[in-house]
Short mmCIF file of C-alpha atoms in Angstrom, two decimals:
data_model
loop_
_atom_site.label_atom_id
_atom_site.label_comp_id
_atom_site.label_asym_id
_atom_site.label_seq_id
_atom_site.Cartn_x
_atom_site.Cartn_y
_atom_site.Cartn_z
CA MET S 1 16.81 19.64 21.72
CA ASN S 2 16.25 20.62 18.13
CA LEU S 3 13.29 18.28 18.03
CA PHE S 4 11.43 20.07 20.81
CA ARG S 5 12.25 23.45 19.31
CA LEU S 6 10.80 22.32 15.99
CA ILE S 7 7.63 20.94 17.58
CA GLU S 8 7.26 24.15 19.55
CA LYS S 9 7.68 26.09 16.32
CA GLU S 10 4.93 24.04 14.63
CA ILE S 11 2.55 24.64 17.51
CA ARG S 12 3.33 28.35 17.58
CA ILE S 13 2.70 28.70 13.88
CA GLU S 14 -0.57 26.82 14.28
CA MET S 15 -1.64 29.10 17.13
CA ALA S 16 -0.65 32.14 15.14
CA ARG S 17 -2.92 31.22 12.25
CA MET S 18 -5.87 29.54 13.90
CA ALA S 19 -7.65 29.58 10.56
CA VAL S 20 -6.18 26.21 9.53
CA LEU S 21 -7.15 24.39 12.71
CA ALA S 22 -10.55 26.07 12.71
CA GLY S 23 -10.96 25.06 9.08
CA LEU S 24 -10.25 21.41 9.89
CA LEU S 25 -12.71 21.42 12.79
CA LEU S 26 -15.32 23.10 10.63
CA TYR S 27 -14.74 20.44 8.01
CA LEU S 28 -15.49 17.80 10.65
CA ILE S 29 -18.59 19.58 11.88
CA SER S 30 -20.02 20.15 8.42
CA THR S 31 -19.39 16.56 7.32
CA VAL S 32 -21.03 15.14 10.40
CA PHE S 33 -23.85 17.64 10.01
CA ILE S 34 -24.49 16.32 6.49
CA LEU S 35 -24.62 12.81 7.97
CA TYR S 36 -27.00 14.05 10.66
CA VAL S 37 -29.33 15.57 8.09
CA SER S 38 -29.24 12.43 5.96
CA PHE S 39 -29.89 10.06 8.84
CA GLN S 40 -32.31 12.36 10.67
CA PHE S 41 -35.28 10.06 11.14
CA ARG S 42 -33.50 6.80 10.51
CA GLN S 43 -31.03 6.70 13.35
CA ASN S 44 -31.75 3.00 13.64
CA LEU S 45 -29.90 2.45 10.36
CA LEU S 46 -26.76 3.68 12.08
CA ASN S 47 -25.54 0.28 13.26
CA ALA S 48 -22.04 -0.72 14.32
CA VAL S 49 -20.76 -1.25 10.78
CA VAL S 50 -22.13 2.02 9.41
CA TRP S 51 -20.99 4.08 12.40
CA SER S 52 -17.44 2.78 12.35
CA ALA S 53 -17.09 3.10 8.59
CA LEU S 54 -18.46 6.66 8.62
CA PHE S 55 -16.32 7.67 11.58
CA TRP S 56 -13.11 6.49 9.95
CA VAL S 57 -13.88 7.87 6.51
CA VAL S 58 -14.63 11.29 7.99
CA SER S 59 -11.58 11.27 10.25
CA PHE S 60 -9.34 9.92 7.51
CA PHE S 61 -10.10 12.79 5.16
CA ALA S 62 -9.54 15.23 8.02
CA PHE S 63 -6.18 13.50 8.62
CA ILE S 64 -5.24 13.82 4.94
CA ASN S 65 -6.03 17.54 5.00
CA ALA S 66 -4.04 17.94 8.20
CA GLY S 67 -1.11 15.84 7.01
CA ALA S 68 -0.93 17.40 3.56
CA LYS S 69 -0.04 20.80 4.89
CA SER S 70 3.08 19.56 6.69
CA PHE S 71 5.17 20.03 3.56
CA ILE S 72 2.76 21.16 0.85
CA GLY S 73 2.11 24.88 0.98
CA GLU S 74 5.17 25.78 2.99
CA LYS S 75 6.57 29.08 1.83
CA LYS S 76 9.18 28.88 -0.89
CA GLY S 77 12.67 28.81 0.51
CA THR S 78 11.60 27.48 3.90
CA ASP S 79 12.88 24.04 2.99
CA VAL S 80 16.29 25.39 2.03
CA TYR S 81 16.39 27.19 5.36
CA TYR S 82 15.53 23.97 7.26
CA TYR S 83 18.01 22.06 5.14
CA TRP S 84 20.87 24.16 6.47
CA LEU S 85 19.58 24.34 9.99
CA VAL S 86 18.47 20.87 11.13
CA SER S 87 18.96 17.21 10.30
CA PRO S 88 16.25 15.64 8.13
CA GLU S 89 15.46 13.10 10.88
CA ALA S 90 14.75 15.83 13.42
CA LEU S 91 12.55 17.63 10.93
CA LEU S 92 10.64 14.46 10.04
CA PHE S 93 10.07 13.47 13.65
CA SER S 94 9.01 16.95 14.66
CA LYS S 95 6.41 16.92 11.88
CA ILE S 96 5.28 13.38 12.73
CA ILE S 97 4.88 14.14 16.44
CA TYR S 98 3.10 17.40 15.74
CA ASN S 99 0.81 15.69 13.22
CA THR S 100 0.09 12.92 15.69
CA LEU S 101 -1.10 15.47 18.23
CA LEU S 102 -3.17 17.21 15.57
CA CYS S 103 -4.72 13.94 14.36
CA MET S 104 -5.57 12.99 17.93
CA VAL S 105 -7.26 16.34 18.49
CA LEU S 106 -9.17 15.86 15.25
CA ALA S 107 -10.21 12.27 15.99
CA PHE S 108 -11.30 13.02 19.55
CA SER S 109 -13.27 16.07 18.46
CA GLY S 110 -14.71 13.98 15.66
CA TRP S 111 -15.86 11.46 18.25
CA LEU S 112 -17.40 14.28 20.29
CA ILE S 113 -19.18 15.74 17.27
CA PHE S 114 -20.43 12.30 16.24
CA GLY S 115 -21.72 11.87 19.78
CA LEU S 116 -23.47 15.23 19.77
CA LEU S 117 -25.08 15.09 16.34
CA LEU S 118 -25.54 11.37 15.71
CA SER S 119 -24.86 8.96 18.56
CA ASN S 120 -22.04 7.56 20.60
CA PRO S 121 -22.37 3.79 20.54
CA ILE S 122 -18.81 3.12 21.80
CA GLU S 123 -18.88 0.81 24.82
CA ASP S 124 -15.17 0.19 25.39
CA THR S 125 -14.10 3.80 25.79
CA LEU S 126 -10.59 2.92 26.87
CA ILE S 127 -9.83 0.60 23.95
CA PHE S 128 -11.30 3.08 21.51
CA SER S 129 -9.15 5.90 22.93
CA LEU S 130 -6.10 3.69 22.61
CA LEU S 131 -7.12 2.90 19.05
CA ILE S 132 -7.39 6.60 18.23
CA ALA S 133 -3.93 7.22 19.68
CA LEU S 134 -2.42 4.33 17.69
CA ALA S 135 -4.20 5.30 14.49
CA ALA S 136 -3.12 8.92 14.86
CA THR S 137 0.55 7.87 15.09
CA GLY S 138 0.33 5.53 12.12
CA PHE S 139 -1.57 7.91 9.88
CA SER S 140 0.60 10.87 10.74
CA SER S 141 3.88 9.11 9.99
CA THR S 142 2.52 7.84 6.66
CA LEU S 143 0.90 11.11 5.69
CA THR S 144 3.95 13.19 6.66
CA LEU S 145 6.20 11.14 4.38
CA MET S 146 3.62 11.20 1.58
CA SER S 147 3.29 14.95 1.93
CA GLY S 148 7.07 15.23 1.64
CA ILE S 149 6.94 13.25 -1.61
CA ALA S 150 3.86 15.01 -2.98
CA SER S 151 5.15 18.49 -2.23
CA ARG S 152 7.89 17.93 -4.78
CA SER S 153 5.61 16.93 -7.61
CA GLY S 154 3.29 18.94 -9.83
CA ASN S 155 -0.37 19.11 -8.67
CA SER S 156 0.57 18.14 -5.11
CA HIS S 157 -2.88 17.84 -3.58
CA VAL S 158 -4.14 15.25 -6.05
CA VAL S 159 -0.90 13.28 -5.79
CA MET S 160 -1.14 13.45 -2.00
CA SER S 161 -4.47 11.62 -1.85
CA VAL S 162 -3.57 9.22 -4.65
CA LEU S 163 -0.36 8.21 -2.88
CA SER S 164 -1.67 7.94 0.66
CA LEU S 165 -5.04 6.27 0.12
CA PRO S 166 -3.84 2.81 -1.00
CA VAL S 167 -1.00 2.80 1.53
CA VAL S 168 -3.28 3.32 4.54
CA ILE S 169 -6.19 1.08 3.50
CA GLY S 170 -4.77 -1.81 5.53
CA MET S 171 -4.61 0.37 8.62
CA LEU S 172 -8.05 1.81 7.96
CA LEU S 173 -9.63 -1.65 7.65
CA ASN S 174 -8.06 -2.63 10.96
CA CYS S 175 -9.39 0.53 12.62
CA VAL S 176 -12.92 -0.14 11.36
CA LYS S 177 -12.73 -3.71 12.64
CA ILE S 178 -11.56 -2.68 16.13
CA THR S 179 -14.18 0.08 16.28
CA ARG S 180 -16.85 -2.49 15.54
CA ASN S 181 -15.55 -4.59 18.42
CA CYS S 182 -15.61 -1.51 20.68
CA ILE S 183 -19.22 -0.79 19.73
CA ASP S 184 -20.23 -4.36 20.44
CA GLY S 185 -18.39 -4.15 23.76
CA LEU S 186 -16.39 -7.29 23.13
CA GLY S 187 -13.59 -6.19 25.45
CA TRP S 188 -9.85 -6.72 25.33
CA ASP S 189 -9.65 -10.28 24.08
CA ALA S 190 -11.41 -9.57 20.82
CA SER S 191 -9.37 -6.51 19.86
CA GLN S 192 -5.97 -7.39 21.29
CA GLY S 193 -4.65 -9.08 18.14
CA HIS S 194 -5.81 -6.29 15.86
CA LEU S 195 -4.35 -3.61 18.12
CA LEU S 196 -1.02 -5.44 18.05
CA VAL S 197 -1.13 -5.62 14.25
CA LEU S 198 -1.86 -1.91 14.14
CA LEU S 199 1.08 -1.24 16.46
CA ALA S 200 3.33 -3.43 14.31
CA ILE S 201 2.26 -1.61 11.14
CA ASN S 202 2.94 1.71 12.89
CA VAL S 203 6.44 0.71 13.91
CA LEU S 204 7.15 -0.69 10.45
CA LEU S 205 5.92 2.38 8.57
CA THR S 206 7.56 4.89 10.92
CA ALA S 207 10.88 3.07 10.64
CA THR S 208 10.61 3.02 6.84
CA ALA S 209 9.70 6.70 6.76
CA TYR S 210 12.72 7.43 8.96
CA LEU S 211 15.00 5.53 6.57
CA LEU S 212 13.58 7.06 3.39
CA PHE S 213 13.04 10.67 4.37
CA PRO S 214 16.67 11.85 4.04
CA TYR S 215 16.62 10.77 0.38
CA ILE S 216 13.47 12.71 -0.37
CA TRP S 217 14.76 15.69 1.52
CA ARG S 218 17.98 15.82 -0.42
CA SER S 219 16.28 16.53 -3.72
CA MET Y 1 23.04 -19.39 -26.29
CA LYS Y 2 24.85 -19.88 -23.00
CA ARG Y 3 23.28 -16.79 -21.49
CA ASN Y 4 19.82 -17.69 -22.71
CA TRP Y 5 19.51 -21.12 -21.15
CA TRP Y 6 16.93 -19.81 -18.62
CA LYS Y 7 14.65 -18.58 -21.40
CA ILE Y 8 14.66 -22.06 -22.94
CA LEU Y 9 14.07 -23.53 -19.49
CA SER Y 10 11.10 -21.19 -19.05
CA VAL Y 11 9.55 -22.26 -22.37
CA VAL Y 12 10.09 -25.95 -21.60
CA LEU Y 13 8.63 -25.64 -18.12
CA LEU Y 14 5.59 -23.70 -19.32
CA VAL Y 15 4.85 -26.11 -22.17
CA TYR Y 16 5.10 -28.90 -19.61
CA THR Y 17 2.84 -26.94 -17.23
CA VAL Y 18 0.15 -26.42 -19.83
CA LEU Y 19 0.21 -30.01 -21.06
CA ALA Y 20 0.58 -31.78 -17.74
CA GLY Y 21 -1.56 -29.24 -15.95
CA LEU Y 22 -4.50 -29.80 -18.24
CA LEU Y 23 -4.09 -33.53 -18.85
CA TRP Y 24 -2.69 -35.20 -15.76
CA ASP Y 25 -4.73 -36.65 -12.96
CA VAL Y 26 -5.72 -34.32 -10.17
CA PRO Y 27 -7.32 -35.15 -6.81
CA ARG Y 28 -11.11 -35.33 -6.90
CA LEU Y 29 -12.45 -32.84 -4.39
CA SER Y 30 -16.04 -31.75 -4.05
CA ILE Y 31 -16.85 -28.22 -5.23
CA LEU Y 32 -13.32 -27.73 -6.58
CA ASN Y 33 -13.54 -30.57 -9.10
CA GLU Y 34 -11.52 -29.78 -12.21
CA THR Y 35 -11.05 -26.13 -11.21
CA ILE Y 36 -8.28 -27.37 -8.92
CA ARG Y 37 -6.10 -27.05 -12.02
CA ALA Y 38 -6.22 -23.28 -11.52
CA LEU Y 39 -3.44 -23.92 -8.98
CA TYR Y 40 -0.98 -24.23 -11.85
CA PHE Y 41 -1.97 -20.93 -13.46
CA HIS Y 42 -3.60 -18.65 -10.89
CA VAL Y 43 -1.32 -19.16 -7.89
CA PRO Y 44 2.00 -18.77 -9.79
CA MET Y 45 0.75 -15.37 -10.99
CA TRP Y 46 0.88 -14.10 -7.41
CA PHE Y 47 4.25 -15.70 -6.72
CA THR Y 48 5.61 -14.05 -9.84
CA MET Y 49 4.01 -10.70 -8.97
CA VAL Y 50 5.58 -10.70 -5.51
CA LEU Y 51 8.97 -11.70 -6.97
CA LEU Y 52 8.83 -8.89 -9.54
CA PHE Y 53 7.80 -6.34 -6.91
CA VAL Y 54 10.66 -7.48 -4.69
CA ILE Y 55 13.15 -7.08 -7.54
CA SER Y 56 11.65 -3.66 -8.30
CA GLY Y 57 12.04 -2.67 -4.64
CA VAL Y 58 15.64 -3.91 -4.59
CA TYR Y 59 16.49 -1.77 -7.62
CA SER Y 60 14.82 1.21 -5.95
CA ALA Y 61 16.97 0.64 -2.87
CA LEU Y 62 20.06 0.38 -5.10
CA HIS Y 63 19.01 3.62 -6.73
CA LEU Y 64 18.74 5.43 -3.40
CA GLY Y 65 22.04 3.92 -2.30
CA ARG Y 66 23.65 5.17 -5.53
CA TRP Y 67 24.84 1.76 -6.62
CA GLY Y 68 25.40 1.51 -10.33
CA SER Y 69 24.12 3.98 -12.86
CA ALA Y 70 21.14 5.99 -11.60
CA ALA Y 71 19.27 5.92 -14.91
CA LYS Y 72 19.67 2.15 -15.16
CA THR Y 73 18.46 1.27 -11.66
CA ASP Y 74 15.47 3.58 -12.11
CA LEU Y 75 14.58 1.97 -15.43
CA PHE Y 76 14.89 -1.51 -13.90
CA ALA Y 77 12.71 -0.59 -10.93
CA VAL Y 78 9.87 0.82 -13.02
CA SER Y 79 10.00 -2.00 -15.59
CA PHE Y 80 9.77 -4.72 -12.95
CA ALA Y 81 6.86 -2.87 -11.35
CA HIS Y 82 5.12 -2.69 -14.74
CA THR Y 83 5.38 -6.42 -15.35
CA GLY Y 84 4.43 -7.09 -11.73
CA VAL Y 85 1.18 -5.17 -12.21
CA ALA Y 86 0.48 -7.12 -15.40
CA PHE Y 87 0.91 -10.40 -13.53
CA GLY Y 88 -1.24 -9.09 -10.68
CA LEU Y 89 -4.05 -8.27 -13.11
CA LEU Y 90 -3.75 -11.75 -14.64
CA GLY Y 91 -3.88 -13.17 -11.12
CA ILE Y 92 -7.03 -11.23 -10.31
CA PHE Y 93 -8.77 -12.13 -13.56
CA SER Y 94 -7.80 -15.80 -13.48
CA GLY Y 95 -8.99 -15.85 -9.86
CA MET Y 96 -12.29 -14.25 -10.86
CA ILE Y 97 -12.88 -16.89 -13.52
CA TRP Y 98 -12.10 -19.59 -10.95
CA ALA Y 99 -14.31 -17.96 -8.31
CA ASN Y 100 -17.16 -17.76 -10.77
CA TYR Y 101 -17.27 -21.56 -10.90
CA THR Y 102 -16.48 -22.41 -7.28
CA TRP Y 103 -17.93 -19.56 -5.24
CA GLY Y 104 -20.71 -18.77 -7.66
CA SER Y 105 -19.69 -15.24 -8.61
CA PRO Y 106 -16.47 -13.51 -9.62
CA TRP Y 107 -16.05 -11.06 -6.74
CA HIS Y 108 -16.73 -11.83 -3.11
CA GLY Y 109 -14.78 -9.22 -1.18
CA ASP Y 110 -12.59 -11.97 0.17
CA PRO Y 111 -9.67 -10.55 2.24
CA LYS Y 112 -7.22 -11.78 -0.36
CA GLN Y 113 -9.15 -10.20 -3.19
CA ILE Y 114 -9.19 -6.90 -1.33
CA GLY Y 115 -5.50 -7.18 -0.47
CA SER Y 116 -4.49 -7.84 -4.05
CA ALA Y 117 -6.72 -5.07 -5.41
CA VAL Y 118 -5.20 -2.61 -2.93
CA SER Y 119 -1.65 -3.65 -3.78
CA LEU Y 120 -2.38 -3.02 -7.45
CA LEU Y 121 -3.78 0.40 -6.50
CA ILE Y 122 -0.51 1.13 -4.69
CA TYR Y 123 1.53 0.43 -7.80
CA LEU Y 124 -0.86 2.43 -9.97
CA ALA Y 125 -0.28 5.31 -7.55
CA TYR Y 126 3.43 4.76 -8.11
CA PHE Y 127 2.93 5.29 -11.85
CA VAL Y 128 0.80 8.38 -11.22
CA LEU Y 129 3.59 9.79 -9.07
CA ARG Y 130 6.12 9.15 -11.81
CA ALA Y 131 3.91 10.89 -14.34
CA SER Y 132 3.49 13.99 -12.20
CA VAL Y 133 7.14 14.85 -11.56
CA ASP Y 134 8.91 16.61 -14.41
CA ASN Y 135 12.53 16.56 -13.35
CA ASP Y 136 14.09 13.18 -14.27
CA GLU Y 137 16.41 12.91 -11.31
CA GLN Y 138 13.78 13.97 -8.81
CA ARG Y 139 11.22 11.61 -10.32
CA ALA Y 140 13.62 8.71 -9.98
CA ARG Y 141 14.43 9.45 -6.35
CA LEU Y 142 10.87 10.21 -5.18
CA SER Y 143 9.40 7.20 -6.92
CA ALA Y 144 12.15 4.96 -5.54
CA ALA Y 145 11.30 6.13 -2.02
CA TYR Y 146 7.58 5.59 -2.63
CA ASN Y 147 8.22 2.18 -4.16
CA ILE Y 148 10.02 0.95 -1.03
CA PHE Y 149 7.47 2.49 1.30
CA ALA Y 150 4.61 1.01 -0.73
CA PHE Y 151 6.16 -2.43 -0.67
CA VAL Y 152 6.54 -2.27 3.11
CA ALA Y 153 2.92 -1.11 3.42
CA MET Y 154 1.78 -3.93 1.14
CA VAL Y 155 3.42 -6.70 3.19
CA PRO Y 156 0.88 -6.71 6.06
CA LEU Y 157 -1.91 -6.33 3.53
CA ILE Y 158 -1.22 -9.48 1.54
CA PHE Y 159 0.75 -11.61 4.00
CA ILE Y 160 -0.61 -10.86 7.48
CA ILE Y 161 -4.18 -9.56 7.44
CA PRO Y 162 -5.55 -12.31 5.15
CA ARG Y 163 -4.21 -14.88 7.62
CA MET Y 164 -5.97 -13.24 10.56
CA THR Y 165 -9.41 -13.10 9.02
CA SER Y 166 -11.35 -15.94 7.54
CA SER Y 167 -10.99 -16.33 3.84
CA MET Y 168 -12.78 -18.50 1.34
CA HIS Y 169 -9.57 -19.43 -0.39
CA PRO Y 170 -8.73 -23.12 -0.29
CA GLY Y 171 -6.13 -24.03 2.29
CA ASN Y 172 -6.84 -21.00 4.43
CA GLY Y 173 -5.39 -20.84 7.90
CA GLY Y 174 -1.71 -21.46 8.35
CA ASN Y 175 0.08 -20.95 5.09
CA PRO Y 176 -2.47 -19.91 2.49
CA GLY Y 177 -2.42 -21.93 -0.68
CA PHE Y 178 -0.13 -24.63 0.61
CA ASN Y 179 -2.55 -26.78 2.59
CA MET Y 180 -4.53 -27.50 -0.50
CA TYR Y 181 -2.02 -29.66 -2.25
CA ASP Y 182 -0.64 -31.05 0.98
CA LEU Y 183 -3.73 -33.21 0.74
CA ASP Y 184 -2.35 -34.90 -2.27
CA SER Y 185 1.20 -34.83 -3.55
CA THR Y 186 0.18 -35.62 -7.13
CA MET Y 187 0.04 -31.90 -7.82
CA ARG Y 188 3.54 -31.04 -6.65
CA PRO Y 189 5.40 -32.31 -9.77
CA VAL Y 190 3.45 -29.83 -11.86
CA PHE Y 191 3.06 -26.96 -9.39
CA TYR Y 192 6.74 -26.32 -8.62
CA PRO Y 193 7.88 -26.32 -12.26
CA ALA Y 194 4.91 -24.08 -13.05
CA VAL Y 195 5.98 -21.53 -10.45
CA ILE Y 196 9.56 -21.48 -11.70
CA GLY Y 197 8.42 -21.30 -15.33
CA TRP Y 198 6.08 -18.36 -14.76
CA MET Y 199 8.70 -16.52 -12.69
CA LEU Y 200 11.30 -16.90 -15.43
CA LEU Y 201 8.73 -15.73 -17.96
CA GLY Y 202 8.07 -12.60 -15.87
CA VAL Y 203 11.76 -11.77 -15.71
CA TRP Y 204 12.11 -12.44 -19.42
CA ILE Y 205 9.24 -10.10 -20.37
CA THR Y 206 10.76 -7.43 -18.13
CA SER Y 207 14.19 -7.80 -19.73
CA LEU Y 208 12.59 -7.29 -23.16
CA ARG Y 209 10.80 -4.16 -21.90
CA ILE Y 210 14.04 -2.80 -20.49
CA ARG Y 211 15.90 -3.37 -23.73
CA LEU Y 212 13.12 -1.75 -25.73
CA ARG Y 213 13.18 1.29 -23.46
CA GLN Y 214 16.96 1.52 -23.66
CA ILE Y 215 16.79 1.53 -27.45
CA GLU Y 216 14.08 4.19 -27.35
CA ASN Y 217 16.22 6.35 -25.08
CA LYS Y 218 19.21 5.91 -27.37
CA LEU Y 219 17.09 6.92 -30.38
CA GLU Y 220 15.84 9.99 -28.57
CA GLU Y 221 19.37 11.02 -27.69
CA TYR Y 222 20.37 10.45 -31.28
CA GLU Y 223 17.54 12.64 -32.59
CA ASP Y 224 18.30 15.34 -30.04
CA GLY Y 225 21.85 15.35 -31.29
CA PHE Y 226 20.77 16.79 -34.61
#
């Protein structure tokens, strides 16, 4: 019950200050616009490798910005309030689920913006959508935990990217690989194994985050 | 003397590794030729690195579980991670020298090279995290949590993904590194002692680091006392 309340609270706060969400979307649009301007007359250079790498780099930095604010930048004293009110697990999962939704919104809008300004070479739409859903879960559970750690250090924003980047590279490489398969239209057989690995990594990282979060929260 | 038998064992094994590793017969394989001897020096670096990171992770878990003294488990965790990174760097550089002669250039973006580079990045991030938290207790707890999480994140990177993609490392497919000397068992009598020797050496270096740090801490306390 608490969990749903907390998620509802996150969504309400987000709706109340649209500036953050709008800022993230604007970040996506301006990044893709820069790509559009750079590639303007050389769209042919935008092959499968380049498209998938660009898509994931752009989305990943949007994810970091989205994930960072789950604990960094919360008003002073809020954490003490939560500490008395809810269990750390409920808090963690509410943030992870909310961030997953947010990352999915970001990735799907990123896909749309890429399609509008550059091109949409994805052939296996279904697999790619599944990939986005899986990636959003994995990234959000990692980034939520990292944000919890980083929020307790000095210069949190630098620490946030330093901590999360190496941890998610494995996931990111997998995403790029599957995206390439989706662009080439290789179908299920080619991507199945990689999707399973991604799922396994997700489960592994979420479980670890679940185990570790209470210790971070206590301090 | 009784407690130091493993240090003597380490020295004996490593002297044996260097002598036998450089002098004994090895299988003649095309391309690899004499560079096959890198097996005794390059591969044990990774085994030792993984062992040290595992020990570091175990101490971090002990720290979170409040087993033993908090300051001690934290010191052990960070010291094992330090030595692990040193062995990882040696592994990368020895591999680059080897690759220069067999693949033609030091860096090829091989999945294993990328995996090892990323795992070193993870541990460097661990040190950055430690440097950016001021409170001792908080630093110990946060970095312990990150250490465990990082180790879990590293496992697919160096154990699973390299096995799924094609790699230029010898003996790729199945268990990386092991197929190579399955071809010829003349290398086993040197390889196994080499692994044990290097592992013991890693633990030994770490124990020296820990003792040095403990003395430094004592001295600091002593000076603060006045």
